[in-house]
Amino acid sequence: MSTTTTPLTVAISERLERHRQALLALSADLHADPEVAFAEHRSAARVADLLREEGFSTTVGCYGLPTAIEAVYGTGSFRVVICAEYDALPEIGHACGHNIIAASAVGAALSLAAVAADLDLTVVLLGTPAEEEGGGKVLMLEAGAFAAADIALMAHPTPGVDLDCSGTSSQGCDRFRVKFRGKASHAAAAPADGVNALNAATVAQVAIGLLRQQLPDGVRINALVPAGGSAINVIPDYAELLLEVRALDADVQHDTKTRVLLACEGSALATGCSWSWDQDSPAYLPVRQHKELLGLWNRNLAATGRTLVRPPGGGGGSTDMGNVSHALPAIHPVIAVLGATAAPHTAGFAAETQGPAADAAVLDAALALAWTAADAASDPALRASLQEARKAPQA
């Protein structure tokens, strides 16, 4: 039960219990039929059908994305957005537990609908494609999906032997592709006539490696060479570097990217190549957890019977929910799949995101999310401050 039992919290709990089997079936069906980023057609249909059956005005294919969902219930003055993710990873399926995210989000939205009139709410479930790769929330944010939202909530599963974290952060992630162009030549007969694009990519990696010593703790730079020649006896005239920069601070992330690009520019100059760069996918910003909303979540998650501990340090993953959290009050806490020991993005964790512990995560997350939104809407001062924060420019 919630820390404070009221007719509203009871109504939320009873509505969730009514949908228990449907929600667990949704999680199981998504897990059994994984679809990757921007191709989540069957997954989106499953989510949308359940919401539509319960009176939500539901659209599949919105904000420029065929597998995005907008499902709306009520017409109140406080607009609560619950975000659902349902894309899977190639080959290993739901190894990040997005089936749990989707089912818990649907559960939270259906439960909140029970008190929408009492709390003057508009309840919105946004199905956000391509979190794993492609930045669906970034694209939907730019298209106006969150423009009228007062708050945005979701919860993400994580391994947990017997404890839940009381709040986490996540790194931002910026992926971009650097292209070097030189001049091909025979590597044995006329090497002096060539301009080696792979040399530029190699020098860039050395420069980036040396740069790491001057970066703040926690910054990550990863590099991959997807193109660098096709024959050993031909000096390559084209090479690519796929790069990503991760940091817990948005300004540090931006500054690090700038310094990496300068290293690439210098390597092109040193080797006589030309160079250019393109954004490989939308940049993810670090999550900015809203303090008061996170406090409500912690209280409500503990009220489900879970034991919370402080997180050990900074987050290691990245999410496009970070961009949403820089635009309006939002939270992206984690919920443990109790007993799970495998790391996310592994086949082991994919196996652990279905079963009794995963089902418990679905139901507890749904309840805590719904209670959190109801608590925020019920507190006149907090409700007003959240709406003011949404209107204010975000730093």
mmCIF file of C-alpha atoms in Angstrom:
data_model
loop_
_atom_site.group_PDB
_atom_site.id
_atom_site.type_symbol
_atom_site.label_atom_id
_atom_site.label_comp_id
_atom_site.label_asym_id
_atom_site.label_seq_id
_atom_site.Cartn_x
_atom_site.Cartn_y
_atom_site.Cartn_z
ATOM 1 C CA MET A 1 0.000 0.000 0.000
ATOM 2 C CA SER A 2 0.992 3.633 -0.387
ATOM 3 C CA THR A 3 2.542 5.342 2.624
ATOM 4 C CA THR A 4 -0.717 7.304 2.888
ATOM 5 C CA THR A 5 -3.801 5.250 2.083
ATOM 6 C CA THR A 6 -6.510 7.395 0.529
ATOM 7 C CA PRO A 7 -9.481 6.724 -1.729
ATOM 8 C CA LEU A 8 -7.305 7.813 -4.658
ATOM 9 C CA THR A 9 -4.428 5.462 -3.894
ATOM 10 C CA VAL A 10 -6.868 2.624 -3.318
ATOM 11 C CA ALA A 11 -8.578 3.349 -6.637
ATOM 12 C CA ILE A 12 -5.210 3.248 -8.407
ATOM 13 C CA SER A 13 -4.271 -0.036 -6.745
ATOM 14 C CA GLU A 14 -7.612 -1.627 -7.553
ATOM 15 C CA ARG A 15 -7.439 -0.561 -11.200
ATOM 16 C CA LEU A 16 -3.938 -2.004 -11.504
ATOM 17 C CA GLU A 17 -5.059 -5.286 -9.962
ATOM 18 C CA ARG A 18 -7.903 -5.441 -12.438
ATOM 19 C CA HIS A 19 -5.409 -5.290 -15.302
ATOM 20 C CA ARG A 20 -2.736 -7.506 -13.731
ATOM 21 C CA GLN A 21 -3.073 -10.438 -16.118
ATOM 22 C CA ALA A 22 -3.315 -8.276 -19.227
ATOM 23 C CA LEU A 23 -0.166 -6.370 -18.264
ATOM 24 C CA LEU A 24 1.839 -9.506 -17.546
ATOM 25 C CA ALA A 25 0.623 -11.017 -20.806
ATOM 26 C CA LEU A 26 1.737 -7.853 -22.632
ATOM 27 C CA SER A 27 5.218 -8.100 -21.115
ATOM 28 C CA ALA A 28 5.451 -11.788 -22.039
ATOM 29 C CA ASP A 29 4.234 -11.226 -25.597
ATOM 30 C CA LEU A 30 6.711 -8.389 -26.195
ATOM 31 C CA HIS A 31 9.523 -10.503 -24.777
ATOM 32 C CA ALA A 32 8.645 -13.449 -27.020
ATOM 33 C CA ASP A 33 8.444 -11.321 -30.178
ATOM 34 C CA PRO A 34 11.266 -8.736 -30.026
ATOM 35 C CA GLU A 35 11.531 -6.029 -32.675
ATOM 36 C CA VAL A 36 14.449 -3.660 -33.164
ATOM 37 C CA ALA A 37 14.548 0.126 -33.376
ATOM 38 C CA PHE A 38 12.031 1.787 -35.738
ATOM 39 C CA ALA A 39 10.594 -1.635 -36.670
ATOM 40 C CA GLU A 40 8.431 -2.225 -33.571
ATOM 41 C CA HIS A 41 5.165 -2.598 -35.503
ATOM 42 C CA ARG A 42 3.702 -5.605 -33.697
ATOM 43 C CA SER A 43 4.912 -4.310 -30.340
ATOM 44 C CA ALA A 44 3.314 -0.910 -30.876
ATOM 45 C CA ALA A 45 0.063 -2.559 -31.940
ATOM 46 C CA ARG A 46 -0.035 -4.689 -28.780
ATOM 47 C CA VAL A 47 0.504 -1.666 -26.539
ATOM 48 C CA ALA A 48 -2.007 0.456 -28.428
ATOM 49 C CA ASP A 49 -4.708 -2.212 -28.505
ATOM 50 C CA LEU A 50 -4.720 -2.590 -24.733
ATOM 51 C CA LEU A 51 -4.994 1.153 -24.182
ATOM 52 C CA ARG A 52 -7.664 1.572 -26.838
ATOM 53 C CA GLU A 53 -9.767 -1.158 -25.242
ATOM 54 C CA GLU A 54 -9.735 0.807 -21.984
ATOM 55 C CA GLY A 55 -11.018 4.057 -23.459
ATOM 56 C CA PHE A 56 -7.810 5.853 -24.377
ATOM 57 C CA SER A 57 -7.893 7.874 -27.590
ATOM 58 C CA THR A 58 -5.034 6.080 -29.283
ATOM 59 C CA THR A 59 -2.958 6.766 -32.381
ATOM 60 C CA VAL A 60 -0.196 4.565 -33.784
ATOM 61 C CA GLY A 61 2.079 6.425 -36.153
ATOM 62 C CA CYS A 62 2.519 9.987 -34.945
ATOM 63 C CA TYR A 63 5.113 12.728 -34.670
ATOM 64 C CA GLY A 64 6.737 11.478 -37.850
ATOM 65 C CA LEU A 65 7.420 7.944 -36.575
ATOM 66 C CA PRO A 66 5.358 4.962 -37.813
ATOM 67 C CA THR A 67 5.828 3.007 -34.573
ATOM 68 C CA ALA A 68 5.251 5.877 -32.131
ATOM 69 C CA ILE A 69 2.084 5.887 -29.996
ATOM 70 C CA GLU A 70 0.046 8.637 -28.405
ATOM 71 C CA ALA A 71 -2.772 7.465 -26.143
ATOM 72 C CA VAL A 72 -4.769 10.083 -24.213
ATOM 73 C CA TYR A 73 -7.324 9.835 -21.416
ATOM 74 C CA GLY A 74 -9.088 12.792 -19.816
ATOM 75 C CA THR A 75 -8.982 16.529 -20.424
ATOM 76 C CA GLY A 76 -7.580 17.845 -17.144
ATOM 77 C CA SER A 77 -5.291 20.811 -16.646
ATOM 78 C CA PHE A 78 -2.327 18.740 -15.366
ATOM 79 C CA ARG A 79 -0.846 16.666 -18.187
ATOM 80 C CA VAL A 80 1.069 13.568 -17.108
ATOM 81 C CA VAL A 81 3.128 11.738 -19.726
ATOM 82 C CA ILE A 82 4.181 8.146 -19.118
ATOM 83 C CA CYS A 83 6.855 6.967 -21.554
ATOM 84 C CA ALA A 84 6.853 3.424 -22.905
ATOM 85 C CA GLU A 85 9.778 1.830 -24.695
ATOM 86 C CA TYR A 86 9.434 -1.436 -26.610
ATOM 87 C CA ASP A 87 12.380 -1.749 -28.975
ATOM 88 C CA ALA A 88 14.728 -4.701 -28.506
ATOM 89 C CA LEU A 89 18.383 -5.319 -29.247
ATOM 90 C CA PRO A 90 19.498 -7.137 -32.404
ATOM 91 C CA GLU A 91 20.023 -10.873 -31.897
ATOM 92 C CA ILE A 92 19.611 -10.899 -28.094
ATOM 93 C CA GLY A 93 16.080 -9.495 -27.860
ATOM 94 C CA HIS A 94 14.846 -7.761 -24.709
ATOM 95 C CA ALA A 95 18.210 -7.692 -22.978
ATOM 96 C CA CYS A 96 17.443 -4.202 -21.687
ATOM 97 C CA GLY A 97 14.002 -5.092 -20.385
ATOM 98 C CA HIS A 98 11.928 -2.801 -22.560
ATOM 99 C CA ASN A 99 9.089 -5.301 -22.316
ATOM 100 C CA ILE A 100 9.008 -4.448 -18.596
ATOM 101 C CA ILE A 101 9.144 -0.719 -19.366
ATOM 102 C CA ALA A 102 6.238 -0.925 -21.800
ATOM 103 C CA ALA A 103 4.015 -3.057 -19.573
ATOM 104 C CA SER A 104 4.687 -0.953 -16.466
ATOM 105 C CA ALA A 105 4.030 2.256 -18.409
ATOM 106 C CA VAL A 106 0.721 0.914 -19.692
ATOM 107 C CA GLY A 107 -0.145 -0.201 -16.169
ATOM 108 C CA ALA A 108 0.628 3.234 -14.754
ATOM 109 C CA ALA A 109 -1.457 4.969 -17.429
ATOM 110 C CA LEU A 110 -4.448 2.640 -16.980
ATOM 111 C CA SER A 111 -4.287 3.033 -13.198
ATOM 112 C CA LEU A 112 -4.065 6.818 -13.351
ATOM 113 C CA ALA A 113 -7.108 6.888 -15.607
ATOM 114 C CA ALA A 114 -9.127 5.734 -12.593
ATOM 115 C CA VAL A 115 -8.452 9.059 -10.833
ATOM 116 C CA ALA A 116 -8.087 11.387 -13.826
ATOM 117 C CA ALA A 117 -11.369 13.190 -13.170
ATOM 118 C CA ASP A 118 -10.738 13.490 -9.424
ATOM 119 C CA LEU A 119 -7.275 15.000 -9.945
ATOM 120 C CA ASP A 120 -8.053 17.095 -13.047
ATOM 121 C CA LEU A 121 -5.568 15.075 -15.117
ATOM 122 C CA THR A 122 -4.865 14.413 -18.726
ATOM 123 C CA VAL A 123 -3.101 11.060 -18.806
ATOM 124 C CA VAL A 124 -0.895 10.444 -21.842
ATOM 125 C CA LEU A 125 1.059 7.354 -22.738
ATOM 126 C CA LEU A 126 3.716 8.063 -25.327
ATOM 127 C CA GLY A 127 5.138 5.007 -27.020
ATOM 128 C CA THR A 128 8.680 6.067 -27.890
ATOM 129 C CA PRO A 129 10.482 3.934 -30.491
ATOM 130 C CA ALA A 130 14.185 3.366 -30.962
ATOM 131 C CA GLU A 131 15.682 4.129 -27.565
ATOM 132 C CA GLU A 132 18.479 1.644 -28.164
ATOM 133 C CA GLU A 133 19.582 3.331 -31.366
ATOM 134 C CA GLY A 134 17.995 6.272 -33.102
ATOM 135 C CA GLY A 135 16.698 8.525 -30.336
ATOM 136 C CA GLY A 136 12.947 8.220 -30.706
ATOM 137 C CA LYS A 137 12.278 10.533 -27.770
ATOM 138 C CA VAL A 138 14.619 13.168 -29.196
ATOM 139 C CA LEU A 139 12.754 13.092 -32.489
ATOM 140 C CA MET A 140 9.371 13.178 -30.743
ATOM 141 C CA LEU A 141 10.507 16.019 -28.484
ATOM 142 C CA GLU A 142 11.547 18.034 -31.529
ATOM 143 C CA ALA A 143 8.189 17.249 -33.179
ATOM 144 C CA GLY A 144 6.214 18.594 -30.209
ATOM 145 C CA ALA A 145 5.108 15.398 -28.466
ATOM 146 C CA PHE A 146 6.043 16.782 -25.032
ATOM 147 C CA ALA A 147 5.100 20.420 -25.677
ATOM 148 C CA ALA A 148 2.028 20.417 -23.417
ATOM 149 C CA ALA A 149 3.328 17.938 -20.833
ATOM 150 C CA ASP A 150 3.746 19.044 -17.222
ATOM 151 C CA ILE A 151 5.746 15.992 -16.156
ATOM 152 C CA ALA A 152 7.178 12.891 -17.821
ATOM 153 C CA LEU A 153 7.793 9.612 -16.013
ATOM 154 C CA MET A 154 9.133 6.148 -16.718
ATOM 155 C CA ALA A 155 11.040 3.410 -14.899
ATOM 156 C CA HIS A 156 13.822 1.169 -16.218
ATOM 157 C CA PRO A 157 14.616 -2.380 -15.077
ATOM 158 C CA THR A 158 18.027 -3.287 -13.736
ATOM 159 C CA PRO A 159 19.605 -6.372 -12.175
ATOM 160 C CA GLY A 160 19.252 -6.470 -8.395
ATOM 161 C CA VAL A 161 20.048 -9.297 -6.029
ATOM 162 C CA ASP A 162 17.734 -8.039 -3.287
ATOM 163 C CA LEU A 163 17.730 -4.223 -3.317
ATOM 164 C CA ASP A 164 16.485 -1.263 -5.369
ATOM 165 C CA CYS A 165 18.426 1.951 -5.903
ATOM 166 C CA SER A 166 16.876 5.140 -4.555
ATOM 167 C CA GLY A 167 17.790 7.058 -7.708
ATOM 168 C CA THR A 168 20.320 6.925 -10.506
ATOM 169 C CA SER A 169 21.895 9.158 -13.089
ATOM 170 C CA SER A 170 22.884 8.275 -16.615
ATOM 171 C CA GLN A 171 25.542 9.421 -18.986
ATOM 172 C CA GLY A 172 24.800 11.439 -22.061
ATOM 173 C CA CYS A 173 25.912 9.840 -25.301
ATOM 174 C CA ASP A 174 26.868 11.588 -28.543
ATOM 175 C CA ARG A 175 27.704 9.420 -31.559
ATOM 176 C CA PHE A 176 29.222 10.880 -34.704
ATOM 177 C CA ARG A 177 31.122 9.721 -37.788
ATOM 178 C CA VAL A 178 34.361 11.306 -39.025
ATOM 179 C CA LYS A 179 35.342 10.778 -42.670
ATOM 180 C CA PHE A 180 38.880 11.159 -44.008
ATOM 181 C CA ARG A 181 39.653 11.421 -47.713
ATOM 182 C CA GLY A 182 43.079 11.044 -49.298
ATOM 183 C CA LYS A 183 44.469 9.743 -52.578
ATOM 184 C CA ALA A 184 44.784 6.105 -53.626
ATOM 185 C CA SER A 185 48.018 4.734 -55.001
ATOM 186 C CA HIS A 186 49.887 1.452 -55.327
ATOM 187 C CA ALA A 187 51.375 0.752 -51.918
ATOM 188 C CA ALA A 188 54.553 -0.854 -53.354
ATOM 189 C CA ALA A 189 55.088 0.740 -56.762
ATOM 190 C CA ALA A 190 54.155 4.373 -56.006
ATOM 191 C CA PRO A 191 53.540 4.959 -52.287
ATOM 192 C CA ALA A 192 54.816 8.518 -52.471
ATOM 193 C CA ASP A 193 51.945 9.386 -54.792
ATOM 194 C CA GLY A 194 49.331 8.393 -52.256
ATOM 195 C CA VAL A 195 47.673 10.224 -49.358
ATOM 196 C CA ASN A 196 46.742 7.621 -46.765
ATOM 197 C CA ALA A 197 43.306 8.196 -45.256
ATOM 198 C CA LEU A 198 43.790 5.318 -42.817
ATOM 199 C CA ASN A 199 46.854 7.078 -41.453
ATOM 200 C CA ALA A 200 44.620 10.040 -40.586
ATOM 201 C CA ALA A 201 42.219 7.751 -38.730
ATOM 202 C CA THR A 202 45.150 6.152 -36.905
ATOM 203 C CA VAL A 203 46.684 9.481 -35.876
ATOM 204 C CA ALA A 204 43.245 10.627 -34.712
ATOM 205 C CA GLN A 205 42.924 7.605 -32.430
ATOM 206 C CA VAL A 206 46.379 8.243 -30.963
ATOM 207 C CA ALA A 207 45.511 11.899 -30.358
ATOM 208 C CA ILE A 208 42.212 10.924 -28.712
ATOM 209 C CA GLY A 209 44.039 8.399 -26.551
ATOM 210 C CA LEU A 210 46.422 11.101 -25.325
ATOM 211 C CA LEU A 211 43.481 13.454 -24.744
ATOM 212 C CA ARG A 212 41.960 11.059 -22.196
ATOM 213 C CA GLN A 213 44.516 12.084 -19.550
ATOM 214 C CA GLN A 214 43.176 15.641 -19.591
ATOM 215 C CA LEU A 215 39.504 14.723 -19.317
ATOM 216 C CA PRO A 216 37.384 14.747 -16.148
ATOM 217 C CA ASP A 217 36.743 11.461 -14.374
ATOM 218 C CA GLY A 218 33.848 9.501 -15.785
ATOM 219 C CA VAL A 219 34.130 10.713 -19.384
ATOM 220 C CA ARG A 220 34.175 7.929 -21.936
ATOM 221 C CA ILE A 221 35.350 8.038 -25.557
ATOM 222 C CA ASN A 222 34.914 4.975 -27.760
ATOM 223 C CA ALA A 223 36.060 4.544 -31.360
ATOM 224 C CA LEU A 224 35.525 2.080 -34.174
ATOM 225 C CA VAL A 225 37.024 2.010 -37.689
ATOM 226 C CA PRO A 226 34.222 0.796 -39.987
ATOM 227 C CA ALA A 227 36.160 1.660 -43.181
ATOM 228 C CA GLY A 228 39.890 1.874 -43.798
ATOM 229 C CA GLY A 229 40.791 0.299 -47.115
ATOM 230 C CA SER A 230 40.023 -2.941 -48.911
ATOM 231 C CA ALA A 231 43.364 -4.207 -50.242
ATOM 232 C CA ILE A 232 46.734 -4.285 -48.479
ATOM 233 C CA ASN A 233 48.627 -3.212 -51.593
ATOM 234 C CA VAL A 234 46.488 -0.100 -52.183
ATOM 235 C CA ILE A 235 46.922 3.042 -50.122
ATOM 236 C CA PRO A 236 43.372 3.775 -48.913
ATOM 237 C CA ASP A 237 41.835 7.006 -50.118
ATOM 238 C CA TYR A 238 38.944 6.781 -47.613
ATOM 239 C CA ALA A 239 38.616 5.939 -43.947
ATOM 240 C CA GLU A 240 35.957 6.411 -41.281
ATOM 241 C CA LEU A 241 35.925 6.693 -37.540
ATOM 242 C CA LEU A 242 32.703 6.048 -35.645
ATOM 243 C CA LEU A 243 33.043 7.858 -32.331
ATOM 244 C CA GLU A 244 30.993 8.266 -29.200
ATOM 245 C CA VAL A 245 31.448 10.583 -26.234
ATOM 246 C CA ARG A 246 29.732 9.844 -22.913
ATOM 247 C CA ALA A 247 29.625 12.069 -19.822
ATOM 248 C CA LEU A 248 27.429 12.721 -16.797
ATOM 249 C CA ASP A 249 27.399 16.466 -17.473
ATOM 250 C CA ALA A 250 25.996 17.971 -20.679
ATOM 251 C CA ASP A 251 28.580 20.775 -20.837
ATOM 252 C CA VAL A 252 31.449 18.329 -20.334
ATOM 253 C CA GLN A 253 29.972 16.113 -23.040
ATOM 254 C CA HIS A 254 29.834 19.027 -25.495
ATOM 255 C CA ASP A 255 33.352 20.221 -24.628
ATOM 256 C CA THR A 256 34.782 16.724 -25.012
ATOM 257 C CA LYS A 257 33.174 16.298 -28.417
ATOM 258 C CA THR A 258 34.679 19.620 -29.518
ATOM 259 C CA ARG A 259 38.147 18.481 -28.424
ATOM 260 C CA VAL A 260 37.752 15.125 -30.187
ATOM 261 C CA LEU A 261 36.803 16.860 -33.415
ATOM 262 C CA LEU A 262 39.841 19.135 -33.103
ATOM 263 C CA ALA A 263 42.007 16.022 -32.747
ATOM 264 C CA CYS A 264 40.485 14.679 -35.971
ATOM 265 C CA GLU A 265 41.070 17.971 -37.742
ATOM 266 C CA GLY A 266 44.701 17.922 -36.632
ATOM 267 C CA SER A 267 45.175 14.362 -37.856
ATOM 268 C CA ALA A 268 43.807 15.284 -41.270
ATOM 269 C CA LEU A 269 46.181 18.251 -41.444
ATOM 270 C CA ALA A 270 49.139 16.122 -40.368
ATOM 271 C CA THR A 271 48.509 13.466 -43.034
ATOM 272 C CA GLY A 272 47.419 15.728 -45.880
ATOM 273 C CA CYS A 273 43.835 14.470 -45.943
ATOM 274 C CA SER A 274 40.554 16.312 -46.087
ATOM 275 C CA TRP A 275 37.944 15.524 -43.461
ATOM 276 C CA SER A 276 34.295 15.992 -42.533
ATOM 277 C CA TRP A 277 31.946 14.720 -39.864
ATOM 278 C CA ASP A 278 28.271 13.806 -39.573
ATOM 279 C CA GLN A 279 25.981 13.177 -36.628
ATOM 280 C CA ASP A 280 25.430 9.428 -36.598
ATOM 281 C CA SER A 281 22.318 9.563 -34.391
ATOM 282 C CA PRO A 282 20.667 12.134 -32.123
ATOM 283 C CA ALA A 283 22.818 13.000 -29.122
ATOM 284 C CA TYR A 284 21.489 11.761 -25.777
ATOM 285 C CA LEU A 285 21.828 14.152 -22.836
ATOM 286 C CA PRO A 286 22.458 12.998 -19.242
ATOM 287 C CA VAL A 287 19.300 12.381 -17.222
ATOM 288 C CA ARG A 288 18.330 15.259 -14.939
ATOM 289 C CA GLN A 289 16.194 13.653 -12.209
ATOM 290 C CA HIS A 290 13.600 16.069 -10.795
ATOM 291 C CA LYS A 291 14.304 16.103 -7.058
ATOM 292 C CA GLU A 292 10.739 16.292 -5.725
ATOM 293 C CA LEU A 293 9.355 13.763 -8.196
ATOM 294 C CA LEU A 294 12.205 11.380 -7.446
ATOM 295 C CA GLY A 295 11.494 11.743 -3.738
ATOM 296 C CA LEU A 296 7.871 10.764 -4.340
ATOM 297 C CA TRP A 297 8.965 7.792 -6.432
ATOM 298 C CA ASN A 298 11.337 6.594 -3.704
ATOM 299 C CA ARG A 299 8.614 6.827 -1.078
ATOM 300 C CA ASN A 300 6.073 5.048 -3.245
ATOM 301 C CA LEU A 301 8.439 2.327 -4.405
ATOM 302 C CA ALA A 302 9.335 1.626 -0.781
ATOM 303 C CA ALA A 303 5.610 1.425 -0.056
ATOM 304 C CA THR A 304 5.346 -1.549 -2.423
ATOM 305 C CA GLY A 305 7.567 -3.439 0.017
ATOM 306 C CA ARG A 306 10.904 -2.975 -1.704
ATOM 307 C CA THR A 307 14.121 -2.038 0.138
ATOM 308 C CA LEU A 308 15.929 0.983 -1.297
ATOM 309 C CA VAL A 309 19.624 1.852 -1.094
ATOM 310 C CA ARG A 310 21.632 4.791 -2.369
ATOM 311 C CA PRO A 311 23.181 4.208 -5.795
ATOM 312 C CA PRO A 312 26.919 3.411 -5.660
ATOM 313 C CA GLY A 313 27.935 6.116 -8.143
ATOM 314 C CA GLY A 314 27.287 7.599 -11.560
ATOM 315 C CA GLY A 315 25.276 5.747 -14.149
ATOM 316 C CA GLY A 316 26.978 3.854 -16.916
ATOM 317 C CA GLY A 317 24.271 3.765 -19.551
ATOM 318 C CA SER A 318 22.615 6.391 -21.696
ATOM 319 C CA THR A 319 19.014 7.118 -22.650
ATOM 320 C CA ASP A 320 17.077 9.559 -24.790
ATOM 321 C CA MET A 321 14.935 10.225 -21.714
ATOM 322 C CA GLY A 322 17.805 12.510 -20.755
ATOM 323 C CA ASN A 323 16.758 14.950 -23.454
ATOM 324 C CA VAL A 324 13.202 14.945 -22.149
ATOM 325 C CA SER A 325 14.467 15.660 -18.633
ATOM 326 C CA HIS A 326 16.214 18.804 -19.873
ATOM 327 C CA ALA A 327 12.958 20.056 -21.401
ATOM 328 C CA LEU A 328 10.485 19.497 -18.532
ATOM 329 C CA PRO A 329 10.299 17.938 -15.039
ATOM 330 C CA ALA A 330 10.977 14.218 -15.419
ATOM 331 C CA ILE A 331 12.294 11.115 -13.729
ATOM 332 C CA HIS A 332 13.897 7.946 -15.053
ATOM 333 C CA PRO A 333 14.516 5.756 -11.987
ATOM 334 C CA VAL A 334 15.368 2.079 -12.029
ATOM 335 C CA ILE A 335 13.480 -0.892 -10.647
ATOM 336 C CA ALA A 336 15.240 -4.125 -9.808
ATOM 337 C CA VAL A 337 14.472 -7.474 -11.327
ATOM 338 C CA LEU A 338 15.110 -9.073 -7.963
ATOM 339 C CA GLY A 339 17.504 -11.981 -8.127
ATOM 340 C CA ALA A 340 18.835 -11.055 -11.573
ATOM 341 C CA THR A 341 22.617 -11.135 -11.781
ATOM 342 C CA ALA A 342 23.418 -10.767 -15.483
ATOM 343 C CA ALA A 343 24.448 -7.386 -16.864
ATOM 344 C CA PRO A 344 22.032 -5.525 -19.153
ATOM 345 C CA HIS A 345 22.590 -5.934 -22.887
ATOM 346 C CA THR A 346 23.554 -9.589 -22.455
ATOM 347 C CA ALA A 347 21.738 -12.778 -23.333
ATOM 348 C CA GLY A 348 21.696 -13.588 -19.621
ATOM 349 C CA PHE A 349 19.703 -10.500 -18.731
ATOM 350 C CA ALA A 350 17.370 -11.100 -21.676
ATOM 351 C CA ALA A 351 16.460 -14.405 -20.051
ATOM 352 C CA GLU A 352 15.898 -12.671 -16.708
ATOM 353 C CA THR A 353 13.497 -10.035 -18.063
ATOM 354 C CA GLN A 354 10.730 -12.628 -18.244
ATOM 355 C CA GLY A 355 9.426 -14.633 -15.312
ATOM 356 C CA PRO A 356 8.121 -14.005 -11.779
ATOM 357 C CA ALA A 357 10.749 -11.402 -10.797
ATOM 358 C CA ALA A 358 10.221 -9.488 -14.025
ATOM 359 C CA ASP A 359 6.450 -9.627 -13.496
ATOM 360 C CA ALA A 360 6.895 -8.182 -10.007
ATOM 361 C CA ALA A 361 8.955 -5.350 -11.494
ATOM 362 C CA VAL A 362 6.152 -4.596 -13.974
ATOM 363 C CA LEU A 363 3.496 -4.326 -11.283
ATOM 364 C CA ASP A 364 5.566 -2.506 -8.655
ATOM 365 C CA ALA A 365 6.871 0.021 -11.176
ATOM 366 C CA ALA A 366 3.373 0.649 -12.539
ATOM 367 C CA LEU A 367 2.003 1.243 -9.061
ATOM 368 C CA ALA A 368 4.859 3.502 -7.953
ATOM 369 C CA LEU A 369 4.656 5.563 -11.159
ATOM 370 C CA ALA A 370 0.896 6.031 -10.838
ATOM 371 C CA TRP A 371 1.097 6.901 -7.134
ATOM 372 C CA THR A 372 3.920 9.363 -7.871
ATOM 373 C CA ALA A 373 1.909 11.173 -10.528
ATOM 374 C CA ALA A 374 -1.145 11.254 -8.275
ATOM 375 C CA ASP A 375 0.891 12.625 -5.356
ATOM 376 C CA ALA A 376 2.341 15.373 -7.546
ATOM 377 C CA ALA A 377 -1.086 16.345 -8.850
ATOM 378 C CA SER A 378 -2.596 16.288 -5.348
ATOM 379 C CA ASP A 379 -0.094 18.731 -3.840
ATOM 380 C CA PRO A 380 -1.185 22.250 -4.895
ATOM 381 C CA ALA A 381 2.229 23.838 -4.318
ATOM 382 C CA LEU A 382 4.161 21.093 -6.102
ATOM 383 C CA ARG A 383 1.643 20.971 -8.934
ATOM 384 C CA ALA A 384 2.021 24.718 -9.475
ATOM 385 C CA SER A 385 5.819 24.595 -9.316
ATOM 386 C CA LEU A 386 5.953 21.742 -11.823
ATOM 387 C CA GLN A 387 3.788 23.665 -14.249
ATOM 388 C CA GLU A 388 5.957 26.763 -13.817
ATOM 389 C CA ALA A 389 9.107 24.692 -14.392
ATOM 390 C CA ARG A 390 7.626 23.340 -17.585
ATOM 391 C CA LYS A 391 7.018 26.873 -18.860
ATOM 392 C CA ALA A 392 10.457 28.158 -17.883
ATOM 393 C CA PRO A 393 13.445 27.844 -20.245
ATOM 394 C CA GLN A 394 15.547 24.864 -19.179
ATOM 395 C CA ALA A 395 19.168 25.546 -18.357
#
